[in-house]
Short mmCIF file of C-alpha atoms in Angstrom, two decimals:
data_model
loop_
_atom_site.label_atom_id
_atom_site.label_comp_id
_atom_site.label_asym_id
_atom_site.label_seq_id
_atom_site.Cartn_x
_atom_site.Cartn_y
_atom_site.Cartn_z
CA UNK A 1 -19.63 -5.83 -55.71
CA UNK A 2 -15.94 -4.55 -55.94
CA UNK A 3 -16.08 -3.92 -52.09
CA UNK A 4 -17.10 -7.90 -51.65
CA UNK A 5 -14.39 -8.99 -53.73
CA UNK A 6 -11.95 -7.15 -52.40
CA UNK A 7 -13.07 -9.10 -49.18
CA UNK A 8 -12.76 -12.22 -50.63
CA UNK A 9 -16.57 -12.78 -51.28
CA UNK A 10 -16.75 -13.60 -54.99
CA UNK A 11 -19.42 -15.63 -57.39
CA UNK A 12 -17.54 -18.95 -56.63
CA UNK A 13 -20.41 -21.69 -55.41
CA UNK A 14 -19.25 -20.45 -52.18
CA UNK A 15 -20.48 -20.06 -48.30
CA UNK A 16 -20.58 -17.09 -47.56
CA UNK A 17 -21.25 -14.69 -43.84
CA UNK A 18 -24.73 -12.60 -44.96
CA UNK A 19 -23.39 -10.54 -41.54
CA UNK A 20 -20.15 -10.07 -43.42
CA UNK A 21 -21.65 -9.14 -46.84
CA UNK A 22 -23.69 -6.47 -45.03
CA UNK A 23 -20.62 -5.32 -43.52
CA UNK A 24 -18.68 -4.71 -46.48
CA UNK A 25 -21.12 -2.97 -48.46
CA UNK A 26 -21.93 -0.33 -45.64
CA UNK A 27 -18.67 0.14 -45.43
CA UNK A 28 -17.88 0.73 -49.09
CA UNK A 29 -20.95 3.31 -49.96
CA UNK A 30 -21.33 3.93 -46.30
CA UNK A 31 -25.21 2.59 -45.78
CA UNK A 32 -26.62 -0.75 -44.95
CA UNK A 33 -27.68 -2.75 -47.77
CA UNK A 34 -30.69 -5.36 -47.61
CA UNK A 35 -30.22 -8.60 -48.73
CA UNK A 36 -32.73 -11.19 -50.42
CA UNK A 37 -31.83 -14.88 -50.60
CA UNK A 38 -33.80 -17.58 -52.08
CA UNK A 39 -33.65 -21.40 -51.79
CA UNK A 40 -30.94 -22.99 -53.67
CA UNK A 41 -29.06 -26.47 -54.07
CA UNK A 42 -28.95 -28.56 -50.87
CA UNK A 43 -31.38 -26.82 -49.24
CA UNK A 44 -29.39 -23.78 -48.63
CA UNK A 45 -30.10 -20.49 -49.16
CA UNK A 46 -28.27 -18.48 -52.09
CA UNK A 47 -27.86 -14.80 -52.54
CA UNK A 48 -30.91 -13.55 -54.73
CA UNK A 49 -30.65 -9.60 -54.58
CA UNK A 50 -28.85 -6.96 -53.09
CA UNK A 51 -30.82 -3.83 -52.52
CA UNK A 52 -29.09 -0.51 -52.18
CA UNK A 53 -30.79 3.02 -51.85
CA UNK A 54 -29.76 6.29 -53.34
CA UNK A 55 -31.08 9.56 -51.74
CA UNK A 56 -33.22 12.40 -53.89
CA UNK A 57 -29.54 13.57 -55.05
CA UNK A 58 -28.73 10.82 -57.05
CA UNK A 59 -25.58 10.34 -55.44
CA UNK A 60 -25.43 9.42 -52.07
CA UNK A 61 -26.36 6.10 -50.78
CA UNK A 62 -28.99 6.56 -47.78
CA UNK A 63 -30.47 3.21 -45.47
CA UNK A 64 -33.30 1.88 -47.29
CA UNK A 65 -37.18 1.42 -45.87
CA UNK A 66 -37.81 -1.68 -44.19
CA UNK A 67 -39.15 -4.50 -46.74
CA UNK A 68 -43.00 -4.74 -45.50
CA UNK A 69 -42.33 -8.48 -45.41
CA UNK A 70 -38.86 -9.19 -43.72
CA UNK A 71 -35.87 -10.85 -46.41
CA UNK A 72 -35.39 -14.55 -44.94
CA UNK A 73 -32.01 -16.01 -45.18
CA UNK A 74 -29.32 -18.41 -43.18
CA UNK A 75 -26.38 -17.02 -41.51
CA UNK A 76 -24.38 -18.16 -44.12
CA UNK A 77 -25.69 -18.10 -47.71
CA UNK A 78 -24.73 -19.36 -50.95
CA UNK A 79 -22.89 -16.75 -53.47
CA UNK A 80 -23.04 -18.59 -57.42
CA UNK A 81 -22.00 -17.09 -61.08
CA UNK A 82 -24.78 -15.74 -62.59
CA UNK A 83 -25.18 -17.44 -65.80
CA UNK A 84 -27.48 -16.80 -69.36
CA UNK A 85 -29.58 -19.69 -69.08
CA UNK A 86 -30.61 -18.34 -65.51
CA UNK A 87 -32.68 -15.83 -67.30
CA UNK A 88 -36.41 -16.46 -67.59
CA UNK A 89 -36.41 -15.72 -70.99
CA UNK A 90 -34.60 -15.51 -74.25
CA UNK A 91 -35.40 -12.29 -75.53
CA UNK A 92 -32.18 -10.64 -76.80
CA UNK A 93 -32.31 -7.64 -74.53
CA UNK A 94 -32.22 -9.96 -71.80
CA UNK A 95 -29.18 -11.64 -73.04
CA UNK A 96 -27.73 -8.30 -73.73
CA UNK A 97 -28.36 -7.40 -70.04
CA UNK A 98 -26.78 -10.65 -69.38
CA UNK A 99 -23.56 -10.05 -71.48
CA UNK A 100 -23.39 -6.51 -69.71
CA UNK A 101 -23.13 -8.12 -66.20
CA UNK A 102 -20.64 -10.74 -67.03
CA UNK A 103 -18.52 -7.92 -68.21
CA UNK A 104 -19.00 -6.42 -64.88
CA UNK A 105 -18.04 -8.96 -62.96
CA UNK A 106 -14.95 -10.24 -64.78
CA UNK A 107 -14.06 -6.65 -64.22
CA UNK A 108 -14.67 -6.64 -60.83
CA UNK A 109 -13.04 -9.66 -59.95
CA UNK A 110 -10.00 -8.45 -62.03
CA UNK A 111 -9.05 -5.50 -59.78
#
């Protein structure tokens, strides 16, 4: 996600280019990632996942298999905070989880 926000494509309710997403990532880890949107607010579709691939090494990012059922999304797709009460439950690993990503991103948009 650093190589989006140094682009200017940050968690902000924001449109954003899935073209230009794709982009950016390949050229940060140099491979194509696949993206996953769902339905969000106002019938547009957000940013669900972001699916990178990582060859036997463990270190070098490598294209990743076609999905067996193709990743539907808009040309331009919603990019939102991810937020606790998004989880699906309240366990308290998955707020831990939670806690770790926020402290991700506040780093990442930081830099």
């Amino acid at each position: 996600m650093l190589y989006c926000a140094y682009a200017g494509i940050k968690p902000d309710f924001g449109l954003y280019s899935v073209k230009k997403i794709k982009e950016v990532i390949e050229e940060g880890i140099g491979a194509p990632a696949l993206i996953q949107c769902s339905k969000g607010p106002f019938n547009k579709f957000q940013l669900y996942q972001i699916y990178v691939c990582v060859a036997e090494d463990a270190k070098t990012f490598v294209e990743c298999p076609s999905p067996r059922k193709p990743y539907t999304c808009g040309d331009d797709i919603l990019f939102h905070p991810f937020k606790k009460w998004m989880l699906k439950t309240n366990s308290t690993k998955s707020y831990a989880a939670a806690d770790a990503i926020d402290q991700l991103l506040e780093a990442v948009m930081e830099i």
